[in-house]
CSV table of C-alpha atoms in Angstrom, one decimal:
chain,number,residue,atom,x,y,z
A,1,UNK,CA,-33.5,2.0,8.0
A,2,UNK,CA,-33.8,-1.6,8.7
A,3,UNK,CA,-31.9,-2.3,5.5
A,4,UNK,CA,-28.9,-0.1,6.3
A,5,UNK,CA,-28.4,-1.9,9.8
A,6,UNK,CA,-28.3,-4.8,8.8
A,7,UNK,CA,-25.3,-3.8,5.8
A,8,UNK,CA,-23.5,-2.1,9.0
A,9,UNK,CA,-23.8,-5.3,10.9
A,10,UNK,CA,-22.9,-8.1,8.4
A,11,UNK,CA,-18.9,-7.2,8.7
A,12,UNK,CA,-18.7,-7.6,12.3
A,13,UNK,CA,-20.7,-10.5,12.3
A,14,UNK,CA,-17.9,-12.1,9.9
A,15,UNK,CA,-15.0,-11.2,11.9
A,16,UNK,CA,-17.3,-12.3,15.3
A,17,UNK,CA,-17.9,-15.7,14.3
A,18,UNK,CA,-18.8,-18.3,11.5
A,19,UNK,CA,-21.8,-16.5,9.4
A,20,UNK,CA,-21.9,-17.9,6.1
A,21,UNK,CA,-24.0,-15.2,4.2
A,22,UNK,CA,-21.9,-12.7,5.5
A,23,UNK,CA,-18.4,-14.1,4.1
A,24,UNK,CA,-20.2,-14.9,1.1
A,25,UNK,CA,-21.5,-11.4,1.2
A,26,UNK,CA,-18.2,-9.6,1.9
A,27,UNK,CA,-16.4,-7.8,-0.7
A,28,UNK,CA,-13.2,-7.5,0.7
A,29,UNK,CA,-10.9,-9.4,3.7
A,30,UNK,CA,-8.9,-6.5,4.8
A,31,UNK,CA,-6.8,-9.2,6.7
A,32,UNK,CA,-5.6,-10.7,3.3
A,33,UNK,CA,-3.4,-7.6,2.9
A,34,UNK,CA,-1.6,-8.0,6.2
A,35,UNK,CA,-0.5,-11.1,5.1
A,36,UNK,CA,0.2,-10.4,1.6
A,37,UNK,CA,2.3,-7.5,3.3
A,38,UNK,CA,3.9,-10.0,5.8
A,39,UNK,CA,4.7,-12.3,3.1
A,40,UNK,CA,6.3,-9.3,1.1
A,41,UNK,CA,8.5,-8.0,4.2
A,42,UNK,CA,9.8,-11.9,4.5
A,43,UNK,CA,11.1,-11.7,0.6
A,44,UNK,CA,12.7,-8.4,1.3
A,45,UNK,CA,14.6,-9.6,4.4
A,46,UNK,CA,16.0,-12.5,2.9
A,47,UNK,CA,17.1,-10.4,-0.2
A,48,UNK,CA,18.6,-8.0,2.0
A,49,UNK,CA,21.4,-10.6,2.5
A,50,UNK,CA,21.3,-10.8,6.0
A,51,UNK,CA,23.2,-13.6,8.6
A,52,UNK,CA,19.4,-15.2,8.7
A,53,UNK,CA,19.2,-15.1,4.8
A,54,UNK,CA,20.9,-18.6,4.8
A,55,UNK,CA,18.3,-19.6,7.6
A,56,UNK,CA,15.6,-18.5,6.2
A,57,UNK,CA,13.8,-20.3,3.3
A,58,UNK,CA,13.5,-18.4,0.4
A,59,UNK,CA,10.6,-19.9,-1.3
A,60,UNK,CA,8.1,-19.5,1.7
A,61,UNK,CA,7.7,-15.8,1.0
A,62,UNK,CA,6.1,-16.3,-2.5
A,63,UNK,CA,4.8,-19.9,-0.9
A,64,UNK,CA,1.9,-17.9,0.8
A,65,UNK,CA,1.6,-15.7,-2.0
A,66,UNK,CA,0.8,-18.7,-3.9
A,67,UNK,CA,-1.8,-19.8,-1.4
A,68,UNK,CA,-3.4,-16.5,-1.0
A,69,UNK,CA,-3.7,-16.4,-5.1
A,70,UNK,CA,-5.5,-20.0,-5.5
A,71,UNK,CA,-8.2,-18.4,-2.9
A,72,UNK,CA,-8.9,-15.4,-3.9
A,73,UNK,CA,-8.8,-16.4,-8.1
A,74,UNK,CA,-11.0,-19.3,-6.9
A,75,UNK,CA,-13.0,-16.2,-4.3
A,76,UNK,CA,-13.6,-13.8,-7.2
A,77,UNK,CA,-14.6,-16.7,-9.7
A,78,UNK,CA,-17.4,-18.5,-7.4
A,79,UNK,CA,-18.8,-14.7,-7.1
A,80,UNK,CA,-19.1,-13.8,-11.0
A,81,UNK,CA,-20.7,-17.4,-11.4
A,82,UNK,CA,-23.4,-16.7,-8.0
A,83,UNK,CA,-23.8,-13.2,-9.3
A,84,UNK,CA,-24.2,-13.7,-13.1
A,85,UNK,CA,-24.7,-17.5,-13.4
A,86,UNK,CA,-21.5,-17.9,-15.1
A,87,UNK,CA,-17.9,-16.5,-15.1
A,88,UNK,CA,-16.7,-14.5,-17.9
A,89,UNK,CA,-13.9,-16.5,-19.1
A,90,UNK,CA,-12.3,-13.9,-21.8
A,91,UNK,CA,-13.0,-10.3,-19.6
A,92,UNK,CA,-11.3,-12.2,-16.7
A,93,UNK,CA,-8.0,-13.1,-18.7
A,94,UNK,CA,-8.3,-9.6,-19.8
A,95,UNK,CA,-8.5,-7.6,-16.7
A,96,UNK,CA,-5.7,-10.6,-14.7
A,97,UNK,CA,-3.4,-9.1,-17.7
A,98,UNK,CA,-3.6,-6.0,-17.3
A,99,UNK,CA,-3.2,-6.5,-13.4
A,100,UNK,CA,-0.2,-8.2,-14.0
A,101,UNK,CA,1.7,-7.3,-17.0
A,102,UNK,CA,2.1,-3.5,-17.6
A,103,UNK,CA,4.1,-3.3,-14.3
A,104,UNK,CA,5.9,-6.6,-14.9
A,105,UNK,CA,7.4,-4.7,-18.3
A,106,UNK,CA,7.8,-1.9,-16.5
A,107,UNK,CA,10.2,-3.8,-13.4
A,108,UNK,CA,12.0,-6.0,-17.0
A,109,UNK,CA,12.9,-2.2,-18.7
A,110,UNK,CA,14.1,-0.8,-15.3
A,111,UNK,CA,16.4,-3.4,-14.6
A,112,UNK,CA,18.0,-3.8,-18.3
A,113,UNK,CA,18.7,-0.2,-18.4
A,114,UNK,CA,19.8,-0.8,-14.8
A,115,UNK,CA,22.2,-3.6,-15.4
A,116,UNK,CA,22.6,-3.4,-19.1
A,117,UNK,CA,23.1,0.2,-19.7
A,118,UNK,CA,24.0,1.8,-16.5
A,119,UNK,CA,25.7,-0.8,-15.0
A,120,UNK,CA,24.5,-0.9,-11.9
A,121,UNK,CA,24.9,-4.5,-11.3
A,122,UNK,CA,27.3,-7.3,-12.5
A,123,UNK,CA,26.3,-10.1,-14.8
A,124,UNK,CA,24.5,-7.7,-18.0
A,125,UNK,CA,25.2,-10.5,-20.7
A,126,UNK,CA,23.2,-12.8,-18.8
A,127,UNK,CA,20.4,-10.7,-18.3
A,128,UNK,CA,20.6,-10.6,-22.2
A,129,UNK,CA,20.3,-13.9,-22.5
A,130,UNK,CA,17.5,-14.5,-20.5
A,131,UNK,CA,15.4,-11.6,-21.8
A,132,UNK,CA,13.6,-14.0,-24.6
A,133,UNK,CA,12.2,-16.0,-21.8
A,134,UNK,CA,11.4,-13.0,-19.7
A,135,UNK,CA,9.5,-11.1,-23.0
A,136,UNK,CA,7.3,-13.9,-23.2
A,137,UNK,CA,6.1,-13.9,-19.5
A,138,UNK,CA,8.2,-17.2,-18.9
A,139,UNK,CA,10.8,-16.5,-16.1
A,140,UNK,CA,11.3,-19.1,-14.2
A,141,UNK,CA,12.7,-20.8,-17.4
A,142,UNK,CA,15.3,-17.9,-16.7
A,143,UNK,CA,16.0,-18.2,-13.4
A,144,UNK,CA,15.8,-22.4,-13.1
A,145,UNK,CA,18.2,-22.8,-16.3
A,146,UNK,CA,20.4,-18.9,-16.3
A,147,UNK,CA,20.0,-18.0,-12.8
A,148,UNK,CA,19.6,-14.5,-14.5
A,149,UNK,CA,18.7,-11.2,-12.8
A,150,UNK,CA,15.1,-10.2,-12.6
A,151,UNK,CA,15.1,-14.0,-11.6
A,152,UNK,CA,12.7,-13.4,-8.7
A,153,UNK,CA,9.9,-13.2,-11.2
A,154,UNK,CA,9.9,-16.5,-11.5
A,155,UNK,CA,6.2,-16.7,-9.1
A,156,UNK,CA,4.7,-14.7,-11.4
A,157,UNK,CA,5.4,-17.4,-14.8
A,158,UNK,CA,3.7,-19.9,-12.3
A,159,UNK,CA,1.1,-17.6,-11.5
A,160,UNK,CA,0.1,-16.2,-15.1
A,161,UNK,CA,-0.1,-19.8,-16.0
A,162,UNK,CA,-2.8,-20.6,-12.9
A,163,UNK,CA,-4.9,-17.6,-14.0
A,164,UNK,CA,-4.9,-18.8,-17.4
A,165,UNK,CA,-5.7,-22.9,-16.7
A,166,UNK,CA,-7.7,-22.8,-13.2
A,167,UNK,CA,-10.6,-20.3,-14.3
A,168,UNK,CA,-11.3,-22.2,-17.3
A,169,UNK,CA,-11.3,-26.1,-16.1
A,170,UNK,CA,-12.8,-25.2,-13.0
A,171,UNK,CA,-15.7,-22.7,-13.8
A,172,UNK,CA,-15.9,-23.2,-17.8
A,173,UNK,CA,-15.6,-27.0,-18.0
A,174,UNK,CA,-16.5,-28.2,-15.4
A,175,UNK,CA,-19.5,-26.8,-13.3
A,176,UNK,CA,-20.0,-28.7,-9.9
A,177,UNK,CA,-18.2,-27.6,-6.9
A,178,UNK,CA,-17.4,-31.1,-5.9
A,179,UNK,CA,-15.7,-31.6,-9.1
A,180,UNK,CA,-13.5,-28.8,-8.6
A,181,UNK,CA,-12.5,-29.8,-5.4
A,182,UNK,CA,-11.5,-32.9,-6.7
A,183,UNK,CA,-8.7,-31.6,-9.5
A,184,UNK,CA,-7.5,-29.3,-6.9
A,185,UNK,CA,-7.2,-32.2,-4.3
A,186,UNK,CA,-5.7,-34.3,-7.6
A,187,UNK,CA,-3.4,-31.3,-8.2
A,188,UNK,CA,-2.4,-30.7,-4.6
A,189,UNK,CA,-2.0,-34.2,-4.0
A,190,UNK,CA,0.3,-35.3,-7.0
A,191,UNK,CA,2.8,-31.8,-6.8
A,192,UNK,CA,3.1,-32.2,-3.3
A,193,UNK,CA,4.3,-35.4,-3.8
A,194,UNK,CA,7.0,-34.4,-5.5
A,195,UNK,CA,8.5,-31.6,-3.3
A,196,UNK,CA,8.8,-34.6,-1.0
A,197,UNK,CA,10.5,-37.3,-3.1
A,198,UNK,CA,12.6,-34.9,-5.5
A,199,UNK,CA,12.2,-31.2,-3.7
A,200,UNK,CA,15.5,-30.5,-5.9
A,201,UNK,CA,14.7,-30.6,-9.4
A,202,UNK,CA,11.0,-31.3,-10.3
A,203,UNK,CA,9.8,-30.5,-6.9
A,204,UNK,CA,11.2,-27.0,-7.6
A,205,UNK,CA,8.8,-26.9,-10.6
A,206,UNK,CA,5.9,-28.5,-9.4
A,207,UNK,CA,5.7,-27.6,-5.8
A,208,UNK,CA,4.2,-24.1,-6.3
A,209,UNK,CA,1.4,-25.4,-7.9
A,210,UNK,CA,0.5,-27.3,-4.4
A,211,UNK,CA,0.3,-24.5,-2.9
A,212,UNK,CA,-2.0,-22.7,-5.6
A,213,UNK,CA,-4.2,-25.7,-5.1
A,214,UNK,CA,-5.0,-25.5,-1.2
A,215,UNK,CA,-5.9,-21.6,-1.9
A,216,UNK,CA,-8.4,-23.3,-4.3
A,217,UNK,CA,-9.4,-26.2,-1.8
A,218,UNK,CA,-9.7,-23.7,1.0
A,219,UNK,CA,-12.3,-21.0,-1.1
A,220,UNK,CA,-14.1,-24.3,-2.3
A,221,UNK,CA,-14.3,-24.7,1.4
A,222,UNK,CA,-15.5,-22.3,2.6
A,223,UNK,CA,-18.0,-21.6,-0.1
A,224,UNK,CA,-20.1,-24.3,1.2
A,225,UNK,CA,-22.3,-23.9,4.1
A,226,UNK,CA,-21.5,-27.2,5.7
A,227,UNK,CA,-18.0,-27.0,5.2
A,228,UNK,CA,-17.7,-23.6,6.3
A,229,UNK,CA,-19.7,-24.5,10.0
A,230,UNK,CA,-17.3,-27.7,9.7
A,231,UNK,CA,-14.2,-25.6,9.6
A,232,UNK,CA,-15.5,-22.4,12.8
A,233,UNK,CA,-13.4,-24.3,15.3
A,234,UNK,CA,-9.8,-23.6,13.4
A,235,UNK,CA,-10.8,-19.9,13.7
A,236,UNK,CA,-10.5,-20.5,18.2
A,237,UNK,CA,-7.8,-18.2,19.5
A,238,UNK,CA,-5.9,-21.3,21.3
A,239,UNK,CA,-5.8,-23.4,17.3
A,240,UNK,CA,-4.6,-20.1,15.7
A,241,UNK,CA,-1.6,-19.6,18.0
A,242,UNK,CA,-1.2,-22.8,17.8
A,243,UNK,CA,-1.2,-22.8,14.1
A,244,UNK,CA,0.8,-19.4,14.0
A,245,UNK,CA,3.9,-21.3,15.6
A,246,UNK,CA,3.7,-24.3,13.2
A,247,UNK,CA,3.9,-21.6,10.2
A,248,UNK,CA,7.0,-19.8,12.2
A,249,UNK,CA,8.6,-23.2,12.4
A,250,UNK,CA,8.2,-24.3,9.2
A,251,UNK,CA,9.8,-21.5,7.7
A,252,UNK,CA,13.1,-22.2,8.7
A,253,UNK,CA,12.5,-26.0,7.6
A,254,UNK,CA,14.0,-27.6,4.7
A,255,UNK,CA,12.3,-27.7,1.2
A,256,UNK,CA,10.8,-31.5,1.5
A,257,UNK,CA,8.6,-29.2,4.3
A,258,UNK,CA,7.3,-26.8,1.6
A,259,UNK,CA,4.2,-28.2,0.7
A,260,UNK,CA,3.4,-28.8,4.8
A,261,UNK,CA,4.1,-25.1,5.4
A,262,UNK,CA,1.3,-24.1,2.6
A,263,UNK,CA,-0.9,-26.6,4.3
A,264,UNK,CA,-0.4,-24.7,7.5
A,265,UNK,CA,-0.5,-21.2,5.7
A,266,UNK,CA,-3.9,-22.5,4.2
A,267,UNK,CA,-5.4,-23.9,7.5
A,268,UNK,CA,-4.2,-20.1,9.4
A,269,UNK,CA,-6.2,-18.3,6.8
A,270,UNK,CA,-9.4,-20.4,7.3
A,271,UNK,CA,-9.0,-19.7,10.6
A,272,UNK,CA,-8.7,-16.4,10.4
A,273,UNK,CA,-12.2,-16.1,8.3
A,274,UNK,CA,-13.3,-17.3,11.6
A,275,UNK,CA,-11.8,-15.1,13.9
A,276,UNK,CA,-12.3,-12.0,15.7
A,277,UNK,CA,-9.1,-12.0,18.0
A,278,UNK,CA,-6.3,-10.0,18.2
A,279,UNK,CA,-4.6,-11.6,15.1
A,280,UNK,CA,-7.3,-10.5,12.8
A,281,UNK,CA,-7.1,-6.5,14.2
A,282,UNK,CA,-3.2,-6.5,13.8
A,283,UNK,CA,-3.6,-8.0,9.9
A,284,UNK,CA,-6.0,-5.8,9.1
A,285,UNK,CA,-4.3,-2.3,10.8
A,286,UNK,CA,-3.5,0.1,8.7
A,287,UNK,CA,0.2,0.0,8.2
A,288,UNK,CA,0.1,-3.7,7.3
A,289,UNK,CA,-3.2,-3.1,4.9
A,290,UNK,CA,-1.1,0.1,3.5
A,291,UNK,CA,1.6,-2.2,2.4
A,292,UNK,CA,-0.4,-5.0,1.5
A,293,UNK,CA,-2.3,-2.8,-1.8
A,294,UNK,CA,1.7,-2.1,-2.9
A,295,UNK,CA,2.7,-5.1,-2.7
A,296,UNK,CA,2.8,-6.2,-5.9
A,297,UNK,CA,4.9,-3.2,-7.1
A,298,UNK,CA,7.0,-3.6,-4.1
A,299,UNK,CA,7.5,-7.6,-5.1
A,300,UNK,CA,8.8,-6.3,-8.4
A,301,UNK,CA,11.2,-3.4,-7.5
A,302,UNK,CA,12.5,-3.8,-4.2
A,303,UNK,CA,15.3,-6.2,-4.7
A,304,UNK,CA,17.0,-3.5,-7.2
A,305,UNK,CA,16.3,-0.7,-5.2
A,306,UNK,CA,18.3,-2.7,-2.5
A,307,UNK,CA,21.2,-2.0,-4.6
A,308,UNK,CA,21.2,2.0,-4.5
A,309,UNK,CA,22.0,2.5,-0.4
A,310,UNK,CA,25.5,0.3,-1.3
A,311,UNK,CA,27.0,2.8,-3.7
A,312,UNK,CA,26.5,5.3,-0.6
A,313,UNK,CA,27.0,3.1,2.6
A,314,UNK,CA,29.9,1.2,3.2
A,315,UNK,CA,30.4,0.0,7.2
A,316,UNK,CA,31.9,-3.1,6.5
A,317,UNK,CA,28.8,-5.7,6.1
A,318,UNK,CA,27.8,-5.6,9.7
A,319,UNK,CA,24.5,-5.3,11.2
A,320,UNK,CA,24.8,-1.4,11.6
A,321,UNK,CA,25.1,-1.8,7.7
A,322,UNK,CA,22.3,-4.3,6.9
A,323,UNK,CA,19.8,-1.7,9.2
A,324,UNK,CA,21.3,1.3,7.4
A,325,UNK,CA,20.7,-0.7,4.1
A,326,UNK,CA,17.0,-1.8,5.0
A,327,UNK,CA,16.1,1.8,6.5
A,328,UNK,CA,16.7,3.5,2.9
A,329,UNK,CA,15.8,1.1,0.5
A,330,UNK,CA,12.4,1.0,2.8
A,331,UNK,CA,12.3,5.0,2.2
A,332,UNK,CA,13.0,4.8,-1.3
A,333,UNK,CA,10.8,1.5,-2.3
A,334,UNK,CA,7.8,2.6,-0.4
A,335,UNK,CA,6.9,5.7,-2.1
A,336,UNK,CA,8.0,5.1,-5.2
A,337,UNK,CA,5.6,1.6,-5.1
A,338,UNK,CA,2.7,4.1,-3.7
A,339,UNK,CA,3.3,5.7,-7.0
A,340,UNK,CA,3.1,3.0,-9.0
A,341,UNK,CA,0.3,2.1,-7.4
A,342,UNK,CA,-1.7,5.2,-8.1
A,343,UNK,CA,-0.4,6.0,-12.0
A,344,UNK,CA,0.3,2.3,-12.8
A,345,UNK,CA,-1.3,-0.1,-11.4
A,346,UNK,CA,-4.5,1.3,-10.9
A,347,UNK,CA,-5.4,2.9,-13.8
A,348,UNK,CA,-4.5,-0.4,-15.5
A,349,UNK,CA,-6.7,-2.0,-13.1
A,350,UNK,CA,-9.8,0.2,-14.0
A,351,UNK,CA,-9.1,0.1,-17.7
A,352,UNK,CA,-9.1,-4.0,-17.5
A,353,UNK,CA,-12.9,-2.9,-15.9
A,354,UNK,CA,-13.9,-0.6,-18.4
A,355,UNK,CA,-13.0,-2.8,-21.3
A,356,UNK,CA,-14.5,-5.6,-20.1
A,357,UNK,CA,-17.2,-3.8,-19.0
A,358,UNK,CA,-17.4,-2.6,-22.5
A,359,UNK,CA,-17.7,-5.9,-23.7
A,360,UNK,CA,-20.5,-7.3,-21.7
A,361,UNK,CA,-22.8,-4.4,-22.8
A,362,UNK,CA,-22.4,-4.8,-26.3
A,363,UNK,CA,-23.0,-8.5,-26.0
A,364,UNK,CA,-26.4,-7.7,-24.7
A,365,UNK,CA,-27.1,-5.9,-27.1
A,366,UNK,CA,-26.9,-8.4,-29.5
């Protein structure tokens, strides 16, 4: 009895206030998904061509999905290596591939029959073109240098190149916490930098990579005891508002500001490991956390699904168009990324698992 109270209790002591064992203890942040759904509804808006889509900045959207991947890669590592002394190196790789990749191919073949075949879109022959460096999971070589379609993969060359690089200097070469916090600080630090002085050409290229390294710096963070206790007051209601207006403000700002707006984005989620105010309950409602588990699918497919309502709705590009537009690409992106979900993504998800799984036992037995 005693042992089952205090498993109820060890949640709401996380979301009440700064308890270390129970963040470390916690096996999912159900807030994480509002914002990875947040961060997803921002992408859609500005590539629903809007009068804002000019305003806004388009690279903020994937900016705090950059953020949110360097803490929770970092997140899941530091568990494997406190639960099994050491973090499986290979059956990570395995199961981040097929997280990533099967619904990835799936998004390239939909749009080349899309564009290619059917037509549904201009600019076919450079879709062509690009398709080498989209085949070999490097597209923002194809978007940077063809300005291709399909070019809004380009996060996800970035990423696949974090998941292969970060796991294994971090928690296969090097094994001290401080020492990881250092090359993320190096790496955060030095592309940063550059998004100030040349935020055009190799600030485009290095900048995300900031942002991947506060996600890092903030799980390091708040992995350690004192830094965690350090770190309680950014979770006060007052320093999150506060905080939540500086992120508002900073996505309109220009792209010299990019690496200071994942600074902010990194600094809100700290805080909001810390909280238990209103911000928290809204992130983690159902709607938001709903969206949040599709979002991946919904990264991939959305922008050409925005394309079906304009063969049907033509009221000459005013707002009453833009809402119509938004209202039925919504109804048909949402389910058909719940399906995804369920007979892609998932089952790919659990056979990463099994195989890996798999692996471990027979490496005991030998």
């Amino acid at each position: 009895m005693t042992t089952t109270s205090a498993t109820a209790v060890a949640p709401r002591r996380l979301r009440g206030g700064p308890d270390h064992a129970a963040y470390l203890g916690s096996a999912r942040l159900p807030f994480l998904d509002g914002i990875r759904a947040l961060a997803a509804l921002r992408v859609f808006v500005v590539h629903l061509g809007t009068p804002l889509t000019g305003v806004l900045a388009t690279q903020r959207g994937v900016t705090v999905f950059f953020v949110l991947s360097g803490y929770l890669v970092t997140r899941m590592c530091s568990r494997e290596e406190r639960r099994q002394g050491s973090v499986d190196y290979r059956s990570f790789v395995i199961r981040r591939a097929l997280r990533i990749l099967p619904l990835y191919y799936l998004a390239l073949a939909a749009s080349v029959v899309g564009i290619v075949v059917l037509h549904l879109a201009d600019r076919g022959s450079v879709l062509l073109r690009a398709l080498p460096w989209y085949l070999v999971m490097l597209p923002e070589h194809a978007w940077r240098n063809l300005d291709a379609p399909f070019g809004l993969t380009w996060s996800l060359g970035v990423e696949a190149k974090f998941y292969v690089v970060w796991p294994l200097v971090a928690f296969v070469l090097l094994r001290q916490p401080r020492h990881r916090a250092m090359v993320a600080a190096a790496v955060v630090a030095v592309c940063g930098a550059t998004t100030v002085l040349d935020p055009s050409h190799l600030g485009v290229w290095l900048g995300p990579y900031a942002s991947l390294g506060l996600g890092c710096l903030a799980s390091l963070a708040l992995d350690d005891p004192t830094c965690f206790r350090a770190l309680w007051l950014v979770g006060y209601e007052t320093c999150l508002k506060a905080l939540a207006v500086v992120v508002v403000v900073l996505a309109f700002g220009p792209p010299r500001l990019l690496s200071l707006y994942a600074a902010a984005v990194t600094l809100l989620l700290i805080g909001l490991v810390h909280s238990s105010g209103w911000g928290i309950r809204a992130l983690s409602s159902r709607p938001l956390v709903g969206l949040g588990l599709i979002s991946y699918p919904f990264f991939l497919f959305h922008a050409m699904l925005l394309n079906v309502p304009h063969h049907f709705v033509d009221l000459g590009g005013g707002w009453d168009e833009i809402l119509v537009v938004a209202v039925l690409s919504l109804a048909i992106t949402i389910p058909l990324c719940l399906a995804l979900h369920r007979w892609v993504e998932e089952p790919c998800i659990r056979l990463g698992r099994r195989i890996t799984a798999r692996a471990r036992l027979r490496t005991v037995a030998l």
